Short mmCIF file of C-alpha atoms and ligand atoms in Angstrom, two decimals:
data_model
loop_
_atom_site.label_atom_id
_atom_site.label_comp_id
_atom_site.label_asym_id
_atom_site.label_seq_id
_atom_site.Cartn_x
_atom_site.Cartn_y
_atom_site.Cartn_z
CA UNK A 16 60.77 -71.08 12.74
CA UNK A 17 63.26 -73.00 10.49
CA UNK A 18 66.64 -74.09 12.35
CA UNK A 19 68.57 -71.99 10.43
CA UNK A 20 65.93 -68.51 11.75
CA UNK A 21 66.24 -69.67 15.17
CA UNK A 22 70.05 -70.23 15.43
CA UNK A 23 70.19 -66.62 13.55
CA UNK A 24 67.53 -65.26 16.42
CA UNK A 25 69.28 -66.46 19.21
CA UNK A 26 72.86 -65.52 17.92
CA UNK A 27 71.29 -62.04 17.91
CA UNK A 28 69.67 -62.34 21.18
CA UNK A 29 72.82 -63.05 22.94
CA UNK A 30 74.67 -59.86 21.46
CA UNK A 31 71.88 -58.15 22.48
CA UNK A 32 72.05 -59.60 26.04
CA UNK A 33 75.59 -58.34 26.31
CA UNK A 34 74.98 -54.96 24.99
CA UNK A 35 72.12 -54.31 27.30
CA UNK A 36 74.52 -54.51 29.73
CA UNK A 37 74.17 -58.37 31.13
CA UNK A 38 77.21 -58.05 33.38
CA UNK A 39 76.93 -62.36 33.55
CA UNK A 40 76.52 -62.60 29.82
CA UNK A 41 79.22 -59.92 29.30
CA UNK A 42 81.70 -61.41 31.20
CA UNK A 43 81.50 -64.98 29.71
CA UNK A 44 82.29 -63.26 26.31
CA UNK A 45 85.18 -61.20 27.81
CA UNK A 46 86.51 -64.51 29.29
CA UNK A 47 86.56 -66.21 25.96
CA UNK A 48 88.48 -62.91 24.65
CA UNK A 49 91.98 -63.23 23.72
CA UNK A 50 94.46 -61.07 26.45
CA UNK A 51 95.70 -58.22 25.37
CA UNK A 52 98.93 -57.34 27.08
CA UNK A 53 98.24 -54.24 28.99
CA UNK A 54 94.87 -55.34 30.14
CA UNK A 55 94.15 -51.71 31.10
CA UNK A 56 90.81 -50.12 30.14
CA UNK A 57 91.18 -47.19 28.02
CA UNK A 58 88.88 -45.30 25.33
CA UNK A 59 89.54 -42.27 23.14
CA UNK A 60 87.75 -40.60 21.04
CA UNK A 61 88.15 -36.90 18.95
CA UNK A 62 88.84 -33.48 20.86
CA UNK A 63 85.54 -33.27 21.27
CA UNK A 64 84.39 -36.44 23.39
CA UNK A 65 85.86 -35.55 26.20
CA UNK A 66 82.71 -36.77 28.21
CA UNK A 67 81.84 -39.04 26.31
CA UNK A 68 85.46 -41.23 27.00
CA UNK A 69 84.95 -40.50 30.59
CA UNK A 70 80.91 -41.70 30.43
CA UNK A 71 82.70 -44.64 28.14
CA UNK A 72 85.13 -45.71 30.76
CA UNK A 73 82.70 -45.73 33.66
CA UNK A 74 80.28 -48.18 32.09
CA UNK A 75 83.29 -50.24 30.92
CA UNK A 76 84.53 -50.38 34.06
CA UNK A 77 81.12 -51.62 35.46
CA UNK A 78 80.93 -54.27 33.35
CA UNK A 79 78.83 -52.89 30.33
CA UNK A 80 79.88 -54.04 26.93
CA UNK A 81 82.61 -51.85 25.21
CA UNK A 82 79.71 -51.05 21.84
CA UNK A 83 77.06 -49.98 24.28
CA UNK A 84 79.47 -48.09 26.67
CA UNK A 85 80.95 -45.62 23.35
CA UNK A 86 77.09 -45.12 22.12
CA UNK A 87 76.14 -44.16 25.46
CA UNK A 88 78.99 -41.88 25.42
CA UNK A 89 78.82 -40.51 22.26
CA UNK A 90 75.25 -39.71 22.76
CA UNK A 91 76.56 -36.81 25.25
CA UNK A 92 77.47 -35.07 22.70
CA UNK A 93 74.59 -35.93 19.96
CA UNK A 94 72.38 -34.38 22.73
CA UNK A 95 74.49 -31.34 23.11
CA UNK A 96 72.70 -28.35 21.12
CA UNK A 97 75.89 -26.38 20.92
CA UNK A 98 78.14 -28.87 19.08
CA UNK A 99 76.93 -28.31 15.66
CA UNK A 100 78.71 -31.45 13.92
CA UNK A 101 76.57 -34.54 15.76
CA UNK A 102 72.97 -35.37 16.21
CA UNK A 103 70.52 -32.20 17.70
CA UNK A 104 71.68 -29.26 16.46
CA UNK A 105 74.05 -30.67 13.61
CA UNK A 106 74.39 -28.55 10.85
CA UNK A 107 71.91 -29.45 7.80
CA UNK A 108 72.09 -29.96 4.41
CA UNK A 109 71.94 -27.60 1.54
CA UNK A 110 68.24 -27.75 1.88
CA UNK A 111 68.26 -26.88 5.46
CA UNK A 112 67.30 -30.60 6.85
CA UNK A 113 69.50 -32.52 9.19
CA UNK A 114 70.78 -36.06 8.29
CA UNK A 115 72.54 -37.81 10.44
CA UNK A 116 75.51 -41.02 9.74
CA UNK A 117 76.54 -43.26 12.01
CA UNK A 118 78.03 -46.41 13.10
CA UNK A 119 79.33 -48.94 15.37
CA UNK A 120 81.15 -51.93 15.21
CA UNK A 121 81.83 -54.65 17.87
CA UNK A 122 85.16 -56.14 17.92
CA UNK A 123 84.02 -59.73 20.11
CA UNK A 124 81.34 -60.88 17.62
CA UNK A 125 82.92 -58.68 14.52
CA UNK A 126 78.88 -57.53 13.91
CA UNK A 127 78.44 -53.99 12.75
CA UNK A 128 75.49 -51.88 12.22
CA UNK A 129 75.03 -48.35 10.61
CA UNK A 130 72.43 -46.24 9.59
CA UNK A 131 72.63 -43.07 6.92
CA UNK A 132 70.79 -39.94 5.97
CA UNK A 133 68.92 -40.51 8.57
CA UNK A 134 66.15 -36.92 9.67
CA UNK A 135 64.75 -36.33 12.59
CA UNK A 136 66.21 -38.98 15.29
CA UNK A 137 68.63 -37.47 17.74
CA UNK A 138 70.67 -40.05 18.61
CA UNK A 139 71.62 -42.18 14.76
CA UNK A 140 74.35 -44.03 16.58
CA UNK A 141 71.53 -45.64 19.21
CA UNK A 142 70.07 -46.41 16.07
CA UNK A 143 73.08 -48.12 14.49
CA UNK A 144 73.39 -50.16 17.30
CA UNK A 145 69.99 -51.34 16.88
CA UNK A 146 70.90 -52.34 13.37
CA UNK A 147 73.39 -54.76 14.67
CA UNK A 148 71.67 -55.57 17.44
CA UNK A 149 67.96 -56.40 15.92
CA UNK A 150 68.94 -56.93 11.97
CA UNK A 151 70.63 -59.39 9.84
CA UNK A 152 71.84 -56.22 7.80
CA UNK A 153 74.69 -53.61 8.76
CA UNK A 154 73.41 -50.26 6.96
CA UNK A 155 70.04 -49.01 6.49
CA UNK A 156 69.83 -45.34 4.72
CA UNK A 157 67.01 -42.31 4.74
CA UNK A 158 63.49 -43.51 4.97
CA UNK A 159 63.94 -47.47 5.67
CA UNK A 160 66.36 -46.14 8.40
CA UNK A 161 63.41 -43.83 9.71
CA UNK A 162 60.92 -46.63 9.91
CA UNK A 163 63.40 -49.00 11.35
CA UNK A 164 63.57 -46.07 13.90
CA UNK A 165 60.62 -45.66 14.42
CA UNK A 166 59.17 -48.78 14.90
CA UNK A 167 61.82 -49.13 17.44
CA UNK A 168 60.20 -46.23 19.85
CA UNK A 169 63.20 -43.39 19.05
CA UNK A 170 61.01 -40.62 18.74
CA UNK A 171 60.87 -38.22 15.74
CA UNK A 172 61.67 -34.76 16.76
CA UNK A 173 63.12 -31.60 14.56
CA UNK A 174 67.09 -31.42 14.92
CA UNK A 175 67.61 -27.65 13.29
CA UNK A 176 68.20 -25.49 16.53
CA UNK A 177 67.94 -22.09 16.46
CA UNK A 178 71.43 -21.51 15.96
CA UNK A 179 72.11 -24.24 12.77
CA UNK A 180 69.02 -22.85 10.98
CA UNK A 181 71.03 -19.14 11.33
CA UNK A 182 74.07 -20.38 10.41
CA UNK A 183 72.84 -22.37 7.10
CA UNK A 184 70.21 -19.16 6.49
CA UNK A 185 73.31 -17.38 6.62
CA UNK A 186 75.11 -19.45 4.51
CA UNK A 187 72.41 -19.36 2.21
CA UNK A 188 71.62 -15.78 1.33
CA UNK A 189 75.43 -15.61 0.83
CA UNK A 190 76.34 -18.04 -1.08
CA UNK A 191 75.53 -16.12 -4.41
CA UNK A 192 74.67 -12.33 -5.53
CA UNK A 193 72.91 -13.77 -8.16
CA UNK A 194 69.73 -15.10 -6.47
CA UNK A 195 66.94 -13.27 -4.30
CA UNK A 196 68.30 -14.50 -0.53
CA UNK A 197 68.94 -11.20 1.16
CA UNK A 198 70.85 -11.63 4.70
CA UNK A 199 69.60 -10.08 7.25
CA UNK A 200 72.09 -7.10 7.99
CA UNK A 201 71.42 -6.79 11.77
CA UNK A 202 72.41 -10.44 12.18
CA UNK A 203 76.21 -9.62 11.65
CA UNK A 204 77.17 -10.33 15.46
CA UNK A 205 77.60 -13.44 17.58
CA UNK A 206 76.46 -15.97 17.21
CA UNK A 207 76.17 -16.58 13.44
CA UNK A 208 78.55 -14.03 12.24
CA UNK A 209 81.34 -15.18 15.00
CA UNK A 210 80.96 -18.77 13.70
CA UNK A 211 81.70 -17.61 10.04
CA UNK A 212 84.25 -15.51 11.69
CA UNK A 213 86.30 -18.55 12.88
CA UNK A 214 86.41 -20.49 10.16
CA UNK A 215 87.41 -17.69 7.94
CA UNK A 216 90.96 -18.19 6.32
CA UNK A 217 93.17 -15.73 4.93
CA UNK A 218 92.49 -14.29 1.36
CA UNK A 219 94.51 -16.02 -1.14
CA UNK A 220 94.85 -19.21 0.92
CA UNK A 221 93.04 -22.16 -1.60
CA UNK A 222 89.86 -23.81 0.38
CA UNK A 223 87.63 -26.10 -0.88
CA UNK A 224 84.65 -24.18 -0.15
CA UNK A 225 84.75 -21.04 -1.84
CA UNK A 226 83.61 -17.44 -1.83
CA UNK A 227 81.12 -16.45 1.20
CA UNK A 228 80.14 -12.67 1.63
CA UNK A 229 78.89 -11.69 5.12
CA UNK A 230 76.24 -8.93 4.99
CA UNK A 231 76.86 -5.46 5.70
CA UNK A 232 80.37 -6.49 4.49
CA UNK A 233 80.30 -7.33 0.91
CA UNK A 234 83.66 -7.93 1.07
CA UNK A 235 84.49 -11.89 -0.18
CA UNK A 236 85.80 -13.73 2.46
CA UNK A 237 86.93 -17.12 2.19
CA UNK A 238 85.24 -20.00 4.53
CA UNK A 239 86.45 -23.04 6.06
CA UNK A 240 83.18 -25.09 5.39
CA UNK A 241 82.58 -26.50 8.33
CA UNK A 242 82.50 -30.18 9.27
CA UNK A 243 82.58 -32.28 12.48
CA UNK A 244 81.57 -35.73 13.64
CA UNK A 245 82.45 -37.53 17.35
CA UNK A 246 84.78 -41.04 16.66
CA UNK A 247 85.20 -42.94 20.19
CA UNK A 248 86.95 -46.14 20.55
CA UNK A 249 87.24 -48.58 23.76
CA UNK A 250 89.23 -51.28 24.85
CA UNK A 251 87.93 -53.60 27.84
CA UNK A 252 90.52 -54.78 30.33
CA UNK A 253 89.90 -57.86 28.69
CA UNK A 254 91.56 -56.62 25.09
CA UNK A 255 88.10 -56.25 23.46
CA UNK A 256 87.32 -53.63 21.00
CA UNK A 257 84.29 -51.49 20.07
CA UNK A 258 84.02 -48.55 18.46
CA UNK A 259 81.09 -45.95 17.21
CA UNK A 260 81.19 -42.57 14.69
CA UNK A 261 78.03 -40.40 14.36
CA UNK A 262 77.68 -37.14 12.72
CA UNK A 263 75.47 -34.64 11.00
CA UNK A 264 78.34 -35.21 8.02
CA UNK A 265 79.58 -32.14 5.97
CA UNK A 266 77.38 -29.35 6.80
CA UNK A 267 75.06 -27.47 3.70
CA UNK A 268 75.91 -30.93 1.63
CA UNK A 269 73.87 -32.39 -1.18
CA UNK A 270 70.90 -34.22 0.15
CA UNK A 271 71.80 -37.79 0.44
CA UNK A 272 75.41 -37.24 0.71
CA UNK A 273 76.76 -39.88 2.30
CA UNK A 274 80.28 -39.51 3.94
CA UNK A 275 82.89 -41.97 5.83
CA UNK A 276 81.39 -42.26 9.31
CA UNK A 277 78.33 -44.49 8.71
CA UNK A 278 80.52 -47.47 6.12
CA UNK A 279 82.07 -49.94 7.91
CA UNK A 280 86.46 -49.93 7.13
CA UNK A 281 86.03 -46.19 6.48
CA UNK A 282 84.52 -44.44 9.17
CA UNK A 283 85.84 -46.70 11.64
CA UNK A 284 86.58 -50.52 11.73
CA UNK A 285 88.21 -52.81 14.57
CA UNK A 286 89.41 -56.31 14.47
CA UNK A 287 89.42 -57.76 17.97
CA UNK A 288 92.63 -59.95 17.73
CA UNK A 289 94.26 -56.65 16.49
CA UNK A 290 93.10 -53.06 17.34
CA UNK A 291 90.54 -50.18 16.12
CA UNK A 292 90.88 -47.43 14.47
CA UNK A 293 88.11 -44.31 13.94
CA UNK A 294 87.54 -41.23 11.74
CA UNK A 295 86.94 -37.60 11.97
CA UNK A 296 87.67 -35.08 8.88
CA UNK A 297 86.73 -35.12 4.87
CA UNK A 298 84.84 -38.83 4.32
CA UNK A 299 85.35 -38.62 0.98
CA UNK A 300 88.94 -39.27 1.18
CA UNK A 301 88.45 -41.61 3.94
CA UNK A 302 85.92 -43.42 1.52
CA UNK A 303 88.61 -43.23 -1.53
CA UNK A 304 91.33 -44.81 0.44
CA UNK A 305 89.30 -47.10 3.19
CA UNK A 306 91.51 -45.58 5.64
CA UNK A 307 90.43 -46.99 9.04
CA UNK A 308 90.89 -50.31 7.44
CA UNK A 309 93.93 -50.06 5.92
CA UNK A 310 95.22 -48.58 9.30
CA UNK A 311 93.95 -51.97 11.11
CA UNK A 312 95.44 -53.47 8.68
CA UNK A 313 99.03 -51.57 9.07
CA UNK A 314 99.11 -52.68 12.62
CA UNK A 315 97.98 -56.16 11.99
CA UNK A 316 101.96 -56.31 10.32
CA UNK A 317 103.42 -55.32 13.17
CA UNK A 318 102.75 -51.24 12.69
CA UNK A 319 102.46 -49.07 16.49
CA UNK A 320 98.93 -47.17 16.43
CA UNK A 321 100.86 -44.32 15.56
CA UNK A 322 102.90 -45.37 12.45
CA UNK A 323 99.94 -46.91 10.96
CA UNK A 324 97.71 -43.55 11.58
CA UNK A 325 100.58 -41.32 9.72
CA UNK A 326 100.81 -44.33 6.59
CA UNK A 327 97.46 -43.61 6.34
CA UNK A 328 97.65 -39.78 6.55
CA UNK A 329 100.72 -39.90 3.41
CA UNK A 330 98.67 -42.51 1.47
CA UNK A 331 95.51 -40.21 1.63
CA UNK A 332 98.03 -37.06 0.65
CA UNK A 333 99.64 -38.76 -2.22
CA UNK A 334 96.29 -39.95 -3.93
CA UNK A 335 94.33 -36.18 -3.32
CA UNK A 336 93.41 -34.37 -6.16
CA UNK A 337 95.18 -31.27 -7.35
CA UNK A 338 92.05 -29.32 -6.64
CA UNK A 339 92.43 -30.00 -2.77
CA UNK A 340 95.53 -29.48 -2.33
CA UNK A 341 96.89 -25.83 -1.41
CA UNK A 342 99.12 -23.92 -3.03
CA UNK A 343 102.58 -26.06 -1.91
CA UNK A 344 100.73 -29.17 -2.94
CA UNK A 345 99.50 -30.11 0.59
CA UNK A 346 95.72 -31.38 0.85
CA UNK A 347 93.81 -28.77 2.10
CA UNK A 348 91.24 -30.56 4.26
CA UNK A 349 91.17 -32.08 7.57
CA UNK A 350 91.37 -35.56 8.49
CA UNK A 351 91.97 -37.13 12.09
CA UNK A 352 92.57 -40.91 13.30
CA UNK A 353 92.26 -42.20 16.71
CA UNK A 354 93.88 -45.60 17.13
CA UNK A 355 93.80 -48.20 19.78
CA UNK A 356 96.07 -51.40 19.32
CA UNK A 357 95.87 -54.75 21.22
CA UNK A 358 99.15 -54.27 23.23
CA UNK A 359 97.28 -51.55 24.90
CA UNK A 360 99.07 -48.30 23.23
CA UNK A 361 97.02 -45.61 21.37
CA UNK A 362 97.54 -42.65 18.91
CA UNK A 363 96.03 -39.56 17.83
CA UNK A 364 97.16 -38.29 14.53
CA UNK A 365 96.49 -35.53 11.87
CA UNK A 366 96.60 -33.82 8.87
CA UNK A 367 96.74 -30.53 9.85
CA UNK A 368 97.76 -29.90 13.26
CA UNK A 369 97.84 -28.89 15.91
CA UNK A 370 94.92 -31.26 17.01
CA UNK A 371 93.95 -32.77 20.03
CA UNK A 372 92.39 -35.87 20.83
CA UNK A 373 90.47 -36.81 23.96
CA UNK A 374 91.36 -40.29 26.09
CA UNK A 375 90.47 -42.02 29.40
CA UNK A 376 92.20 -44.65 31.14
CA UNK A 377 93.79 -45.43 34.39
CA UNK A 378 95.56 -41.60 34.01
CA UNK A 379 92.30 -40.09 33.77
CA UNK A 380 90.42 -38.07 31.88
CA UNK A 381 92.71 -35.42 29.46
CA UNK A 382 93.29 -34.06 25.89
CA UNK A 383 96.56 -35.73 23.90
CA UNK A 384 98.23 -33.88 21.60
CA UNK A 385 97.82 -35.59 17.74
CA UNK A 386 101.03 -36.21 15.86
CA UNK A 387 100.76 -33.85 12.94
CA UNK A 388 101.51 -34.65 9.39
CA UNK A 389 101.75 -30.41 8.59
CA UNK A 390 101.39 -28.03 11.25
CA UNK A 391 99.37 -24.54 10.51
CA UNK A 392 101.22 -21.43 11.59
CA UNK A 393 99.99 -20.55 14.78
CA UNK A 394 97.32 -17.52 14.04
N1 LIG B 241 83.77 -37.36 8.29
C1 LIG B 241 82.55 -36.58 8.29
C2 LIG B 241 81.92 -36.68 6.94
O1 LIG B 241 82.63 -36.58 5.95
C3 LIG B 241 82.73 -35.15 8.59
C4 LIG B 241 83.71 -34.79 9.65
O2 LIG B 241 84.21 -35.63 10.36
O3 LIG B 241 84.01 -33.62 9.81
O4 LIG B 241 80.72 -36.79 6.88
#
């Protein structure tokens, strides 16, 4: 091994010593972290990571490193069969297959690792931190990514449950009238007909999905397409950052569409002399703006977690296309950023509320409410 290999092995072997959990190694690299002023644990993470903020916390507080404690937590909800935005049971592409994005980025060493269009391995965000972990690369995409997977022992399993192969049949056979997909008209009820159901908007209203008939009721309704993803962010007591997205991306998309979640300043980014900041919502404006970047980069000159979230929020709604936007010039998509800044405050905010956001610290476990840039009428 040349000198240059082996100092590049064993820089990797001691991140991988502290994310396996190597409470000495771990707590020789939190003791060379700067403060941060609070010095209070704390992780959030979107409405949906409830657990996965509380499993976050726990492992934090037992001395596991901050990038292995939010993977472990956000797996929770990649296993969970009935959230139908991450990992098993994500929603699939247009062709019916599940890919998965994800990422995670480690604010002590600055390393990141990602992994995109990934099939057939439940938990991408174990993966991405194998990237960092194992590679001299940060983002490995479709097959390489399965191989790396693979020859890492994650085994290869089918993610379409029962209920995201009904939903995108469903989707399918009404997308058009003009093709030979007939849906099934004793499948109107719960569940697949209730998910339609609660996404649907009313008439008129502009969406960036269009038309979707529901059988036995060829009456055009119009569809929130859906999306979903889990963001979750820690700081140690120590002040350091880490912080993971994973999803199953925008649901019925174009094979090998990429969004936000898996690229590095997007997604998600954190800086550990300054703060992190994560993504939930349309990637493709987070990928148009770098938005989790520029928010880092907001609060690196002087911005609160907050004012840096809602910069972000007008920048993305002064750059969106007139096609997006609604019909008083709003952007009609969703977009969430969960922020975490050295000093020890944090910040949900949103497009469109209201929103929640989930959090754990020394006050528990509990939703926050996001601060909104427009608020939807109560329905
Ligand atoms: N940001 C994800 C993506 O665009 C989707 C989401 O968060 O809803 O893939």
């Amino acid at each position: 091994m040349s000198d240059v290999s082996r100092r590049a092995f064993m820089h990797v072997a001691g991140v991988a010593a502290v994310a396996v959990g190597a409470t000495s190694t771990t707590n020789a690299a939190v003791a060379n972290s700067p403060r941060s002023a609070a010095g209070k644990v704390k992780v959030v993470s979107s409405a949906n990571g409830l657990e996965a903020t509380k499993k976050a916390y726990e492992m934090i507080l037992a001395g596991s490193d901050p990038a292995l404690s939010v993977v472990t937590g956000v797996g929770i909800v990649e296993d969970d069969p009935n959230d139908t935005s991450v990992g098993y049971g994500g929603l699939p592409n247009e062709r019916g297959i599940v890919e998965l994005d994800a990422a995670v980025m480690h604010g002590p060493t600055h390393r990141a690792g990602a992994v995109a269009s990934l099939q057939n391995i439940r938990h991408p965000a174990q993966v991405a931190l194998k990237v960092m972990l194992r590679t001299d690369h940060v983002l490995l995409v479709g097959a390489g990514a399965l191989d790396f997977a693979k020859a890492h022992g994650f085994p290869e399993e089918n993610l379409l449950t029962e209920l995201s192969r009904k939903i995108w049949l469903r989707w399918k056979e009404t997308l058009s009238d003009k093709d030979d997909w007939i849906p099934d008209p004793d499948e109107k009820e719960i569940p697949v007909a209730e998910f339609f159901r609660s996404r649907s908007i009313p008439i008129g209203e502009s969406s960036v999905s269009g038309d979707l008939k529901i059988a036995a009721d060829k009456s055009p309704m119009k569809f929130r397409r859906p999306t979903g993803t889990i963001h979750c962010a820690a700081m140690t007591g120590s002040g350091d950052f880490a912080c993971t997205t994973t999803t199953s991306g925008l649901a019925f998309k174009i094979p090998g569409r990429v969004g936000d979640s898996p690229i590095i300043g997007a997604g998600l980014y954190c800086d550990n002399e300054i703060g992190t900041c994560g993504s939930t919502g349309r990637g493709e404006a987070n990928l148009q703006n770098l938005c989790s970047f520029a928010a880092v980069e907001l609060m690196r000159n002087g911005a609160s977690p907050e004012d840096a979230g809602m910069e972000v929020l007008r920048r993305v709604a002064k750059t969106t296309e007139p096609r997006l936007r609604d019909k008083d010039g709003r952007p009609d998509f969703g977009l969430s950023f969960y922020l975490l800044s050295k000093d020890g405050r944090h910040a949900g905010v949103t497009m469109w509320g209201p929103e929640k956001f989930s959090i754990t610290d020394e006050n528990g476990t509990r939703h926050e409410d996001c601060k909104a840039l427009y608020t939807r009428p109560p329905k």
